[in-house]
Short mmCIF file of C-alpha atoms in Angstrom, two decimals:
data_model
loop_
_atom_site.label_atom_id
_atom_site.label_comp_id
_atom_site.label_asym_id
_atom_site.label_seq_id
_atom_site.Cartn_x
_atom_site.Cartn_y
_atom_site.Cartn_z
CA UNK T 12 100.13 153.84 141.74
CA UNK T 13 101.99 152.65 144.88
CA UNK T 14 104.49 149.96 143.82
CA UNK T 15 103.32 148.14 147.14
CA UNK T 16 100.04 148.19 145.54
CA UNK T 17 101.06 145.75 142.61
CA UNK T 18 102.52 143.17 144.55
CA UNK T 19 99.42 142.81 147.18
CA UNK T 20 96.73 140.09 145.91
CA UNK T 21 93.53 140.95 144.39
CA UNK T 22 90.64 141.74 147.37
CA UNK T 23 88.62 138.79 146.12
CA UNK T 24 91.52 136.43 146.74
CA UNK T 25 91.73 137.18 149.91
CA UNK T 26 88.31 137.27 150.69
CA UNK T 27 88.31 134.04 149.35
CA UNK T 28 90.92 132.86 151.41
CA UNK T 29 89.34 134.48 154.54
CA UNK T 30 85.93 132.36 154.05
CA UNK T 31 88.01 129.27 153.16
CA UNK T 32 89.60 129.84 156.81
CA UNK T 33 86.69 130.66 158.73
CA UNK T 34 85.01 127.28 157.24
CA UNK T 35 87.75 125.50 158.18
CA UNK T 36 87.76 126.94 161.88
CA UNK T 37 83.87 126.07 162.00
CA UNK T 38 84.13 122.75 160.97
CA UNK T 39 86.80 122.33 163.80
CA UNK T 40 85.13 124.07 166.50
CA UNK T 41 81.43 123.20 165.64
CA UNK T 42 80.46 119.46 165.58
CA UNK T 43 78.24 117.95 163.36
CA UNK T 44 76.16 114.29 163.64
CA UNK T 45 77.96 111.06 163.29
CA UNK T 46 77.13 109.80 160.18
CA UNK T 47 75.80 105.93 161.85
CA UNK T 48 74.24 107.35 165.20
CA UNK T 49 73.56 111.05 164.20
CA UNK T 50 74.41 111.95 167.48
CA UNK T 51 76.67 115.11 168.11
CA UNK T 52 80.39 114.37 167.05
CA UNK T 53 83.47 116.30 166.23
CA UNK T 54 84.39 113.74 163.77
CA UNK T 55 82.58 111.96 160.95
CA UNK T 56 82.32 108.87 162.99
CA UNK T 57 81.95 109.33 166.65
CA UNK T 58 84.20 107.48 169.05
CA UNK T 59 81.34 104.75 170.33
CA UNK T 60 80.43 103.61 167.22
CA UNK T 61 84.13 103.87 165.67
CA UNK T 62 84.76 101.24 168.86
CA UNK T 63 81.93 99.70 168.00
CA UNK T 64 81.70 98.87 164.88
CA UNK T 65 85.22 99.06 163.27
CA UNK T 66 87.74 97.25 165.72
CA UNK T 67 86.23 93.52 164.70
CA UNK T 68 88.70 90.99 164.67
CA UNK T 69 88.26 89.48 160.82
CA UNK T 70 90.89 86.96 159.41
CA UNK T 71 90.64 87.62 155.46
CA UNK T 72 92.27 85.87 152.55
CA UNK T 73 94.82 87.92 151.21
CA UNK T 74 93.96 87.71 148.23
CA UNK T 75 90.69 88.97 147.50
CA UNK T 76 89.72 89.57 151.49
CA UNK T 77 86.94 87.12 151.92
CA UNK T 78 86.54 86.77 155.53
CA UNK T 79 87.10 83.34 157.11
CA UNK T 80 84.02 81.75 157.64
CA UNK T 81 83.02 81.38 161.46
CA UNK T 82 84.04 77.99 163.17
CA UNK T 83 86.49 77.45 160.20
CA UNK T 84 90.48 76.79 161.02
CA UNK T 85 93.01 78.37 159.43
CA UNK T 86 96.01 80.80 160.00
CA UNK T 87 95.99 84.57 160.56
CA UNK T 88 98.79 85.12 158.57
CA UNK T 89 98.87 84.67 154.79
CA UNK T 90 95.71 82.75 154.44
CA UNK T 91 93.63 82.11 151.12
CA UNK T 92 90.57 81.04 150.07
CA UNK T 93 89.51 78.18 148.18
CA UNK T 94 88.58 80.02 145.36
CA UNK T 95 91.87 82.01 145.33
CA UNK T 96 94.40 78.68 145.68
CA UNK T 97 92.02 76.72 143.30
CA UNK T 98 91.78 79.90 140.43
CA UNK T 99 94.09 82.82 141.55
CA UNK T 100 92.59 86.12 139.92
CA UNK T 101 94.21 88.60 138.06
CA UNK T 102 95.13 90.97 141.11
CA UNK T 103 97.80 90.32 143.70
CA UNK T 104 95.97 91.34 147.31
CA UNK T 105 93.07 92.82 148.89
CA UNK T 106 92.83 95.14 152.04
CA UNK T 107 89.06 95.60 153.30
CA UNK T 108 88.28 97.63 156.27
CA UNK T 109 85.29 95.82 157.25
CA UNK T 110 82.21 93.60 155.78
CA UNK T 111 79.64 94.95 154.17
CA UNK T 112 76.94 94.92 156.62
CA UNK T 113 74.57 97.06 158.65
CA UNK T 114 75.25 99.75 159.73
CA UNK T 115 78.73 100.11 157.55
CA UNK T 116 76.48 99.14 154.51
CA UNK T 117 74.73 102.84 155.03
CA UNK T 118 77.69 104.45 155.08
CA UNK T 119 78.97 103.08 151.34
CA UNK T 120 75.22 103.81 150.25
CA UNK T 121 75.36 107.34 151.54
CA UNK T 122 78.78 108.05 149.61
CA UNK T 123 77.57 106.18 146.25
CA UNK T 124 73.83 107.82 146.24
CA UNK T 125 73.62 110.56 148.74
CA UNK T 126 76.94 112.56 147.65
CA UNK T 127 77.91 112.40 151.29
CA UNK T 128 81.84 112.81 150.05
CA UNK T 129 83.19 113.36 153.87
CA UNK T 130 82.67 109.69 153.72
CA UNK T 131 85.06 109.38 151.18
CA UNK T 132 87.80 110.89 152.89
CA UNK T 133 86.59 108.76 156.13
CA UNK T 134 86.80 105.52 154.41
CA UNK T 135 90.58 107.25 152.85
CA UNK T 136 92.03 107.66 156.09
CA UNK T 137 91.07 104.20 157.77
CA UNK T 138 92.43 103.26 154.20
CA UNK T 139 95.81 104.69 154.69
CA UNK T 140 96.03 103.45 158.49
CA UNK T 141 95.52 99.63 157.14
CA UNK T 142 97.66 100.18 153.99
CA UNK T 143 100.62 101.28 156.26
CA UNK T 144 99.99 97.95 158.70
CA UNK T 145 99.80 95.40 156.49
CA UNK T 146 102.50 93.08 154.85
CA UNK T 147 100.88 93.26 151.76
CA UNK T 148 101.40 96.76 150.72
CA UNK T 149 104.98 97.52 152.12
CA UNK T 150 105.96 96.90 148.37
CA UNK T 151 104.94 100.20 147.17
CA UNK T 152 102.36 101.81 145.71
CA UNK T 153 103.75 103.29 142.31
CA UNK T 154 100.27 104.65 141.51
CA UNK T 155 96.92 104.64 142.98
CA UNK T 156 93.58 104.63 140.88
CA UNK T 157 89.83 104.50 140.90
CA UNK T 158 87.75 101.90 139.51
CA UNK T 159 86.07 103.89 136.62
CA UNK T 160 82.13 104.50 136.54
CA UNK T 161 80.35 104.23 132.95
CA UNK T 162 79.67 107.85 131.53
CA UNK T 163 76.08 107.41 131.86
CA UNK T 164 76.46 106.75 135.73
CA UNK T 165 79.03 109.59 135.87
CA UNK T 166 76.31 112.28 134.22
CA UNK T 167 73.79 111.19 136.38
CA UNK T 168 75.63 111.01 139.78
CA UNK T 169 77.82 113.53 139.17
CA UNK T 170 81.08 112.07 140.67
CA UNK T 171 82.81 108.48 140.67
CA UNK T 172 82.71 107.24 144.54
CA UNK T 173 85.75 105.45 144.01
CA UNK T 174 87.93 108.73 143.38
CA UNK T 175 86.12 110.27 146.37
CA UNK T 176 88.23 107.61 148.36
CA UNK T 177 91.03 107.20 146.04
CA UNK T 178 92.10 110.98 145.84
CA UNK T 179 92.39 111.64 149.32
CA UNK T 180 93.91 108.34 150.12
CA UNK T 181 96.84 109.05 147.65
CA UNK T 182 97.85 112.44 149.29
CA UNK T 183 97.84 110.76 152.88
CA UNK T 184 99.98 107.68 151.39
CA UNK T 185 102.07 110.45 149.18
CA UNK T 186 101.53 108.14 146.08
CA UNK T 187 100.27 109.88 142.87
CA UNK T 188 96.53 109.85 141.76
CA UNK T 189 95.84 108.60 138.52
CA UNK T 190 91.99 109.31 137.84
CA UNK T 191 91.65 108.59 134.27
CA UNK T 192 94.61 105.62 134.63
CA UNK T 193 91.63 103.14 133.46
CA UNK T 194 88.77 103.83 131.02
CA UNK T 195 85.57 102.06 130.40
CA UNK T 196 85.10 101.05 126.71
CA UNK T 197 82.11 99.51 127.15
CA UNK T 198 78.67 100.17 128.99
CA UNK T 199 77.98 97.88 131.19
CA UNK T 200 74.86 96.91 133.30
CA UNK T 201 75.07 97.65 137.22
CA UNK T 202 76.70 94.39 138.39
CA UNK T 203 74.65 94.77 141.87
CA UNK T 204 71.63 93.56 139.53
CA UNK T 205 73.40 90.37 138.10
CA UNK T 206 74.48 86.98 139.44
CA UNK T 207 77.82 86.27 140.13
CA UNK T 208 78.74 84.25 136.45
CA UNK T 209 76.98 87.09 134.74
CA UNK T 210 78.96 89.70 136.67
CA UNK T 211 82.05 88.16 135.25
CA UNK T 212 80.89 88.12 131.87
CA UNK T 213 79.49 91.60 132.16
CA UNK T 214 82.39 93.34 132.92
CA UNK T 215 85.22 90.89 131.21
CA UNK T 216 86.44 93.60 128.69
CA UNK T 217 85.10 96.60 130.10
CA UNK T 218 88.27 98.40 130.96
CA UNK T 219 91.33 100.14 128.95
CA UNK T 220 94.21 101.18 130.53
CA UNK T 221 95.34 104.79 128.93
CA UNK T 222 98.76 105.43 130.62
CA UNK T 223 102.26 103.33 130.92
CA UNK T 224 102.03 101.03 134.11
CA UNK T 225 104.96 98.72 132.78
CA UNK T 226 106.52 97.34 135.85
CA UNK T 227 104.40 99.57 138.32
CA UNK T 228 102.75 98.31 141.74
CA UNK T 229 98.83 99.88 141.08
CA UNK T 230 96.33 100.73 143.83
CA UNK T 231 93.05 100.01 142.38
CA UNK T 232 90.05 101.84 144.47
CA UNK T 233 86.54 100.86 144.93
CA UNK T 234 84.02 101.75 147.64
CA UNK T 235 82.91 97.99 147.90
CA UNK T 236 84.12 94.74 146.69
CA UNK T 237 81.23 91.86 145.93
CA UNK T 238 81.80 89.29 143.80
CA UNK T 239 85.16 91.12 142.62
CA UNK T 240 84.39 90.41 139.04
CA UNK T 241 84.82 94.47 138.72
CA UNK T 242 88.23 94.74 140.13
CA UNK T 243 89.11 91.14 138.37
CA UNK T 244 88.72 92.77 135.08
CA UNK T 245 89.96 96.32 135.42
CA UNK T 246 93.24 93.96 137.05
CA UNK T 247 93.17 91.89 134.24
CA UNK T 248 93.38 95.40 131.86
CA UNK T 249 96.33 96.53 133.77
CA UNK T 250 98.52 93.11 133.66
CA UNK T 251 97.78 92.97 129.95
CA UNK T 252 99.31 96.50 129.96
CA UNK T 253 102.77 95.15 132.07
CA UNK T 254 101.63 95.80 135.18
CA UNK T 255 103.94 94.37 138.01
CA UNK T 256 101.23 94.36 140.72
CA UNK T 257 97.79 95.31 141.41
CA UNK T 258 96.55 95.69 144.64
CA UNK T 259 92.83 96.43 145.61
CA UNK T 260 92.01 98.63 148.36
CA UNK T 261 88.24 98.77 148.98
CA UNK T 262 86.14 100.27 152.07
CA UNK T 263 83.90 97.19 152.20
CA UNK T 264 83.52 94.14 151.45
CA UNK T 265 80.69 91.56 151.26
CA UNK T 266 80.99 88.73 153.89
CA UNK T 267 80.60 85.71 150.89
CA UNK T 268 81.45 85.84 147.51
CA UNK T 269 78.38 86.43 145.08
#
């Protein structure tokens, strides 16, 4: 056998790489449909929808990202809502891209229930830019972790939508991703079916920490923050395990606390 042939990759590897390259070229060259308006676009969100829906100025609580109610006066820097001042949650800060409302809520549902995983990368890119521009994230993250799903939901859905955001986000920020940092130690009812008080009790002891977080700044990633009960329970577990700081990175935030 020719010695040079021993150093050549197998044909199946060459074909696999060629197919992957062709797919990337096609994705760049051929337009897709905007995930919001359905018009042809070379990006997940077209320029028109990007300008229309992603750039609303909102004053948000730096702790829980709850938006300041219209008509209320508040400082744009360091604003804390009444609830976070009265009873500080276990997490230290929250960054959210936008409110959970039409039409952006459709993106979260498409990612969560219809496996449109490109939307996870879209959210990740926007969260990376937001984190880079925000004072709350200047204390560099030591690790990024998704909020874990219950086993039954993973088995049914086949993926964790929070991980679909966290994985590309970690790459963009150059931070270590820990997909199994948190584990569910209790099966819980879907939070969306419960009232606020029941949500807190539903997840109060749902999480355990599987890796060392002592003295670390942990970024927790989820698709939607509603009452904040799930993220609070996860942050409580992390703080109990010695985490120095916990920052939530969420795609969308409900406009009021339920």
